[in-house]
Short mmCIF file of C-alpha atoms in Angstrom, two decimals:
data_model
loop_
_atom_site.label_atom_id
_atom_site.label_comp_id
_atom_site.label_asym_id
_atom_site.label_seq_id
_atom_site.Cartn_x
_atom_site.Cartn_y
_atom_site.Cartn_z
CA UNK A 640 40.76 -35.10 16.42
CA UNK A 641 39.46 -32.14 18.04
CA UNK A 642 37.12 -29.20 16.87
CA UNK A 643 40.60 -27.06 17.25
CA UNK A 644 42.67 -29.48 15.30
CA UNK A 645 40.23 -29.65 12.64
CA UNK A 646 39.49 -25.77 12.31
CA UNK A 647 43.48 -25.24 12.10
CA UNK A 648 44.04 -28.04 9.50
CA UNK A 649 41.05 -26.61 7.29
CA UNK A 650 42.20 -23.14 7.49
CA UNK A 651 45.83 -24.13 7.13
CA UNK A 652 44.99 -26.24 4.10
CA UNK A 653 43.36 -23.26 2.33
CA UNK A 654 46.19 -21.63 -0.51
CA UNK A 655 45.83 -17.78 -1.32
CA UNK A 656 44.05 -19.02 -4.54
CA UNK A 657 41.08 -20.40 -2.32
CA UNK A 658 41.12 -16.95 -0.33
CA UNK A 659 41.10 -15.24 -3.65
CA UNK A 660 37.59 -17.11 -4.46
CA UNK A 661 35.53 -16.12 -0.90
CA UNK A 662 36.48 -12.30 -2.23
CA UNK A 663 35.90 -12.51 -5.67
CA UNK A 664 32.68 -14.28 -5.18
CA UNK A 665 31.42 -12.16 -2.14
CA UNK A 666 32.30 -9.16 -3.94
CA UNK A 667 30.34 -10.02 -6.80
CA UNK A 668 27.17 -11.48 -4.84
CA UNK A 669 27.67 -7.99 -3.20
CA UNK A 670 27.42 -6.24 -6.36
CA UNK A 671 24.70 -7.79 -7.46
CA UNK A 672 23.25 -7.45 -4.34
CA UNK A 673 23.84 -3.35 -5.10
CA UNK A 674 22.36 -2.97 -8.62
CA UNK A 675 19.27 -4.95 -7.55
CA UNK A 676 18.18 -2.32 -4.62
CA UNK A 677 19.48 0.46 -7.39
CA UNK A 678 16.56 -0.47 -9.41
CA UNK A 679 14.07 -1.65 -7.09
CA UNK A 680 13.74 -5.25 -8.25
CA UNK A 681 14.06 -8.36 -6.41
CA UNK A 682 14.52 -7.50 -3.17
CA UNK A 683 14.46 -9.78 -0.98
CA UNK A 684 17.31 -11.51 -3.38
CA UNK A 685 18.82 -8.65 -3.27
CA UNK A 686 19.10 -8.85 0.77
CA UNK A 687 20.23 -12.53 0.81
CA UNK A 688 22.85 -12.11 -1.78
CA UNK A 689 24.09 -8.96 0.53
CA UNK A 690 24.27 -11.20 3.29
CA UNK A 691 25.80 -13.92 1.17
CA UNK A 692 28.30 -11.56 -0.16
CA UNK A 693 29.28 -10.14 3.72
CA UNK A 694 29.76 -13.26 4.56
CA UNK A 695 31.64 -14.55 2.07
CA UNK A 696 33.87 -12.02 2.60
CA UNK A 697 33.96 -12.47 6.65
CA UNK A 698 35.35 -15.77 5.83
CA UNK A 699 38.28 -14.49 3.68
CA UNK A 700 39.36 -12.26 6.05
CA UNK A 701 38.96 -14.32 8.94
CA UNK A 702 41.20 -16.80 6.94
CA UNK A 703 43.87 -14.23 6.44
CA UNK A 704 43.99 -13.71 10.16
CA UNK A 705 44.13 -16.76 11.58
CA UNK A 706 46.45 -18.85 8.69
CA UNK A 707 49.76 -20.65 9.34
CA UNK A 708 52.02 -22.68 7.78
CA UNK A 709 54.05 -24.93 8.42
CA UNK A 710 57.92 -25.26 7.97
CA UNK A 711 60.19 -27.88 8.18
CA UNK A 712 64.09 -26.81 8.88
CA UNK A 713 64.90 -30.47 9.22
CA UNK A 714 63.94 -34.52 10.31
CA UNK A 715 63.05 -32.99 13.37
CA UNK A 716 62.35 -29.82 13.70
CA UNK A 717 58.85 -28.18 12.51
CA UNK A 718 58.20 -24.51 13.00
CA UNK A 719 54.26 -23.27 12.20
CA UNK A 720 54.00 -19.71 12.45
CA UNK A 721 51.43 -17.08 10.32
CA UNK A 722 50.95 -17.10 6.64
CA UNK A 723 50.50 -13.46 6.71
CA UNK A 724 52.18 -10.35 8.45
CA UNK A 725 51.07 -8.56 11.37
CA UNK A 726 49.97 -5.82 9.90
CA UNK A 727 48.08 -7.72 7.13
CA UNK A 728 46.49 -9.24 9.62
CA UNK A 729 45.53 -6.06 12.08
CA UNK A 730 43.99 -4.69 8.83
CA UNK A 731 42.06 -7.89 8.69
CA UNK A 732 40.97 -7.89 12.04
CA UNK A 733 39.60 -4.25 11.35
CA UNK A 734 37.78 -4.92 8.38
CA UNK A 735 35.79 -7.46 10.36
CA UNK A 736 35.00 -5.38 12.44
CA UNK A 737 34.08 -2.62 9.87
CA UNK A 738 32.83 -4.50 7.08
CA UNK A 739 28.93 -5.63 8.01
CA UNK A 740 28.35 -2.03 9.21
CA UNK A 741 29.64 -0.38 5.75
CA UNK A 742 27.73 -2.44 3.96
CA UNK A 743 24.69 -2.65 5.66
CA UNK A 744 25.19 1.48 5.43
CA UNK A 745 25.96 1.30 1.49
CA UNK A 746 23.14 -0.97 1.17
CA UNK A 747 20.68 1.48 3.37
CA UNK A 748 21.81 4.22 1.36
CA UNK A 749 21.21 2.25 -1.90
CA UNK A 750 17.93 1.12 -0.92
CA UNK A 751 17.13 4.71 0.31
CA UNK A 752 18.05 6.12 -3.04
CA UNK A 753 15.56 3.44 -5.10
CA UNK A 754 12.70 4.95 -2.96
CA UNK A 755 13.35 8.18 -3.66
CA UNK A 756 13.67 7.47 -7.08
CA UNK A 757 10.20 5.21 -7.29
CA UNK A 758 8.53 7.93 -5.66
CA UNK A 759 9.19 9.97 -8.20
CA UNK A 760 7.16 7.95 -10.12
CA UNK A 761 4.19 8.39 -8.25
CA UNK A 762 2.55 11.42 -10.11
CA UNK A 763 2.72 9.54 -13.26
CA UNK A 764 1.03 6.57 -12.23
CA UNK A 765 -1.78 8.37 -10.67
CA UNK A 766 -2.11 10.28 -13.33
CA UNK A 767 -2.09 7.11 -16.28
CA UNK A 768 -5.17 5.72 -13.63
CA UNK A 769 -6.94 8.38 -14.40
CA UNK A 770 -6.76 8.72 -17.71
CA UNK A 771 -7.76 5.32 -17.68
CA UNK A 772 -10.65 5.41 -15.88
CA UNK A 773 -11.94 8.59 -17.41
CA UNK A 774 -11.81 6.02 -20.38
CA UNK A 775 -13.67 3.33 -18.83
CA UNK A 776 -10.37 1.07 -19.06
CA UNK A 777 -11.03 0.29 -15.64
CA UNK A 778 -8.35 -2.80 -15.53
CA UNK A 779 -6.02 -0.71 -16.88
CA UNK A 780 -6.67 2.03 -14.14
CA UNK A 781 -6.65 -0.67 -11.48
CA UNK A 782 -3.11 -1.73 -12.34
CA UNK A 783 -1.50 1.39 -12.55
CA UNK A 784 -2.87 2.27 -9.27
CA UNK A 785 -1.61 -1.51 -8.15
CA UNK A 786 2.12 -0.08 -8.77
CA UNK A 787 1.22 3.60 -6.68
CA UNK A 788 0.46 0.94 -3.77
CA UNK A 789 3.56 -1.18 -4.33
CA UNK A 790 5.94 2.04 -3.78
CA UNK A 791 3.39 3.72 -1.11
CA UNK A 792 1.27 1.52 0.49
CA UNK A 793 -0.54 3.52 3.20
CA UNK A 794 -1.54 6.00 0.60
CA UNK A 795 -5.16 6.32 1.11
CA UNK A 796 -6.11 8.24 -2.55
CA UNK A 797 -4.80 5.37 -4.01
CA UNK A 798 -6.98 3.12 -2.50
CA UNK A 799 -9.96 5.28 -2.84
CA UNK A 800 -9.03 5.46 -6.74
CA UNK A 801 -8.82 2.00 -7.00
CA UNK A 802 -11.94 1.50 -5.04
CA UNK A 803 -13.59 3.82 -7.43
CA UNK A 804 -12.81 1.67 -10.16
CA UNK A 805 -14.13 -1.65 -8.54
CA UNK A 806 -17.22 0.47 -7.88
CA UNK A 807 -17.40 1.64 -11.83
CA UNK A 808 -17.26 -2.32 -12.47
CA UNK A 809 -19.85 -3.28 -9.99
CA UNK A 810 -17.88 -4.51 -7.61
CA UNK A 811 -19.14 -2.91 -4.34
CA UNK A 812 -17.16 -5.14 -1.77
CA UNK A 813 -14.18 -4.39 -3.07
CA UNK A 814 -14.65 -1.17 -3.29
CA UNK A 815 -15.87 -1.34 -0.09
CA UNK A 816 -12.48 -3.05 1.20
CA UNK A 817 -10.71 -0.01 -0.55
CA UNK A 818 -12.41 2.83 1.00
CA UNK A 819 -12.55 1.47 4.53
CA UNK A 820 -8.55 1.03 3.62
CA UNK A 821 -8.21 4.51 2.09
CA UNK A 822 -9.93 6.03 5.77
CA UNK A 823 -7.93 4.05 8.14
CA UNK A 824 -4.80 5.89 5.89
CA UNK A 825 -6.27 9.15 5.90
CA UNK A 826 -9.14 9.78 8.08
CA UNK A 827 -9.32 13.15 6.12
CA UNK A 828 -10.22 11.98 2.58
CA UNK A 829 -13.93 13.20 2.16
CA UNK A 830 -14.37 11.45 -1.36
CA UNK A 831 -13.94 8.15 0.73
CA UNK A 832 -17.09 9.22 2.77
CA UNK A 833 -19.39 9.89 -0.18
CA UNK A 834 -18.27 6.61 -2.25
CA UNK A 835 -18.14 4.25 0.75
CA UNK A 836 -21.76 5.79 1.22
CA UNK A 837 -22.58 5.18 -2.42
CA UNK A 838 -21.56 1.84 -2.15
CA UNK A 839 -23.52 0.96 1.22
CA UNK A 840 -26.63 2.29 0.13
CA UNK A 841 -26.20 -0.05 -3.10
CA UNK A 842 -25.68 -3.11 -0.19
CA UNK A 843 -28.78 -1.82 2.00
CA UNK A 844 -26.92 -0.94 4.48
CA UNK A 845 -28.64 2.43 4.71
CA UNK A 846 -27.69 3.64 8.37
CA UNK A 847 -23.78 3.55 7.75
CA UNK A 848 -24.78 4.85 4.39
CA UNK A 849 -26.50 8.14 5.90
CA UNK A 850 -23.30 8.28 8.87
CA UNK A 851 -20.65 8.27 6.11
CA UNK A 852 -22.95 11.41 4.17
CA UNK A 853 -23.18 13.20 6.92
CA UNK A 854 -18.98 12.93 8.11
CA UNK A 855 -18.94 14.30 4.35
CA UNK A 856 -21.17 17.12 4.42
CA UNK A 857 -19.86 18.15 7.44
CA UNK A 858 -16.41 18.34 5.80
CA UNK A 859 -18.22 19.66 2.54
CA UNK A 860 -21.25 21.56 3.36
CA UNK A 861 -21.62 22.93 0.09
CA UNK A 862 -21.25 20.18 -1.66
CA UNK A 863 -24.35 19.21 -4.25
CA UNK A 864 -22.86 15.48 -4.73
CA UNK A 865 -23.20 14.87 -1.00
CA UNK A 866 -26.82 16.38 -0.98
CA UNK A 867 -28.19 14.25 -4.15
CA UNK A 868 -26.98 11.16 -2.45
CA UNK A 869 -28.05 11.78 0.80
CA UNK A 870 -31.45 12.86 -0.48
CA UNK A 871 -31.52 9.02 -2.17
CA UNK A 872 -30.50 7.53 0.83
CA UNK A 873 -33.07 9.13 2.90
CA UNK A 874 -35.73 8.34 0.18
CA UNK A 875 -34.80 4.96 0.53
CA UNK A 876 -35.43 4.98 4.50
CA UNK A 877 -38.67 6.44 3.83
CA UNK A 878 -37.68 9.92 5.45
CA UNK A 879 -39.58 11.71 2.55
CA UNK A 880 -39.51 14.98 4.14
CA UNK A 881 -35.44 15.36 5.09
CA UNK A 882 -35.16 13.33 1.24
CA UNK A 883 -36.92 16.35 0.01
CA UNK A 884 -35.07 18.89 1.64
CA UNK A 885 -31.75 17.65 0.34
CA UNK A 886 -33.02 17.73 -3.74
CA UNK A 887 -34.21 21.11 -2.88
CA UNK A 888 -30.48 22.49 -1.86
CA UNK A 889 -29.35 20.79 -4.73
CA UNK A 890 -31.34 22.33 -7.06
CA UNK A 891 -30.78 25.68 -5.11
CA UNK A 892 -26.92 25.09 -5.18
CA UNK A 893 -26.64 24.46 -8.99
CA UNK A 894 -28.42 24.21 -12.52
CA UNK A 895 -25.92 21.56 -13.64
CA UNK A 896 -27.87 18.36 -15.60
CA UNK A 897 -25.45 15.77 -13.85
CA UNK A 898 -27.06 16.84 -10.33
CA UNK A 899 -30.50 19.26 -10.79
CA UNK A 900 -32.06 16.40 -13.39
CA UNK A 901 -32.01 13.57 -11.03
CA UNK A 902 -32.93 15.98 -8.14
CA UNK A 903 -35.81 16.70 -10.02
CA UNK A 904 -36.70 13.28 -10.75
CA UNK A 905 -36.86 12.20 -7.50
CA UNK A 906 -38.85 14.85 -6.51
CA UNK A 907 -41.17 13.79 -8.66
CA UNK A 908 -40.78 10.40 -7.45
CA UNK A 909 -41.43 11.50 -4.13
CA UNK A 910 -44.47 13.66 -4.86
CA UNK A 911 -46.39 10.72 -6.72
CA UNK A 912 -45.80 8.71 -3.59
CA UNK A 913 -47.07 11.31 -1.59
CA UNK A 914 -50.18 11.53 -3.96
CA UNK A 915 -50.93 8.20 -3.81
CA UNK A 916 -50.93 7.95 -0.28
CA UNK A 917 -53.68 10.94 0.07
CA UNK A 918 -55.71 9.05 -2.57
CA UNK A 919 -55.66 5.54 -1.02
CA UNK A 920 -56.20 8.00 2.99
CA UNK A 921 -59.12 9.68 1.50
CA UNK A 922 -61.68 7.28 0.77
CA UNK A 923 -60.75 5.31 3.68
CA UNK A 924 -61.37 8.37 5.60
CA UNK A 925 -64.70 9.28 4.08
CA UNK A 926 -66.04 5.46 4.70
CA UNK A 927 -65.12 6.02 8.25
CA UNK A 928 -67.02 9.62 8.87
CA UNK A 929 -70.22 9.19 10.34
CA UNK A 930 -73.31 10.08 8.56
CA UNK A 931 -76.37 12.00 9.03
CA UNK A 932 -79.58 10.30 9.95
CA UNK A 933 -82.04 11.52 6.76
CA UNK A 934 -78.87 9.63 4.58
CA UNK A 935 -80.14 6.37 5.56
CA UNK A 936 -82.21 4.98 3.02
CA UNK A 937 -82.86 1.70 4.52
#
């Protein structure tokens, strides 16, 4: 039996009830396919039932098109000719033509439509994170912001809020991960400058460190959070003098406790390092002068 023999006998043996089954079930599989991208779940089900569903429905109509039957007038004489009408079938022929496109349209619009409406959402969650984190529920802060990344990934606050969280919990390379993240986003986020620096002068890395204060301060220049840290970093390089000049504009830029107290403090720090190196220069330098002749008791 050929291919051809077999694809008529299949389609001929098919009744209107089994037609009445690829619709029903590829309408529903459609359906479903419809409320799933309505409310954002699932989907990748979602798609497959859609494509299920078209398909399903492809089948019906290409059954309707290309059915016979066969009568028999007598012993000997068998007539075949189509199941369905001419015009039945042009209107089948049509919708296979029309059908993926409207659906993949509905679906688009569908899918289009459950973004907007997540989006909407946004706000909300950004705003629950940081509640959260100004309540040092830090998990709870990194999980709302988890769901701001699920319906806008390449938003770079949201990594740098997320990154500020895993820095809160001592977790400076993935906060690290975060901010580099949040930058390659939005090249344009100065908080990402001054935590990422934060965070590599925690991990020694002191030279990125002082690069990432500077791209902030140059977006900032007023900024007494980007001096104070600087100042640290440059205290821990040993550049006492540049260190110093940064806790000075801090303390010149603003009274506030949170920034002029630990100015302060490491000015001090920095002054009883200084005074301890001029105590352990001086005697060395007195042993080494040369002295006069009448001092020599010998």
């Amino acid at each position: 039996m050929s291919s051809l023999e077999l694809y008529n006998r299949v389609v001929g043996s098919l009744d209107q009830a089994s037609m009445l089954y690829f619709f029903v079930g590829g309408a529903t599989a459609i359906a479903i396919a419809a409320i799933l991208y309505a409310i954002g779940r699932l989907r990748l089900l979602a798609t497959g039932l859609g494509v299920l569903g078209v398909l399903s429905l492809m089948i019906g109509l290409v059954m309707i098109h290309q059915a016979k039957v066969v009568d028999r007038r007598d012993e000997f004489v068998t007539v075949r000719h189509w199941r369905f009408s001419e015009l039945v079938r042009l209107e089948a022929r049509a919708a296979l033509l029309c059908l993926p496109t409207a659906v993949a349209f509905i679906m688009l619009q569908l899918f289009r439509t459950a973004q907007r409406r997540r989006r909407r959402t946004l706000p909300s969650h950004l705003k629950q994170g940081k509640v959260n984190f100004a309540h040092g529920d830090y998990d709870a802060a990194m999980s709302s912001y988890n769901e701001v990344l699920k319906i806008a990934p390449f938003l770079g606050d949201a990594y740098l809020q997320r990154g500020c969280a895993h820095e809160a919990k001592g977790e400076c390379q993935a906060a690290l991960v975060d901010y580099d993240q949040a930058l390659r986003n939005d090249p344009h986020l100065a908080g990402a400058y001054l935590h990422r620096g934060r965070v590599r002068v925690e991990l020694g890395d002191l030279d990125a460190a002082e690069e990432d204060f500077n791209h902030f301060m140059s977006m900032r220049p007023n900024d007494v959070d980007g001096y104070l840290n600087r100042g640290i970093c440059l205290a821990k390089k040993g550049d006492a003098v540049n260190a110093a000049a940064d806790f000075h504009r801090v303390l010149k830029l603003t009274n506030h406790s949170d920034f002029a107290d630990p100015a302060r403090l490491h000015l001090a720090e920095l002054d009883a390092i200084e005074a301890t190196r001029s105590h352990v220069t001086a005697p060395a330098a007195l042993d080494s002068a040369p002295r006069p002749a009448g001092d020599d008791l010998s």
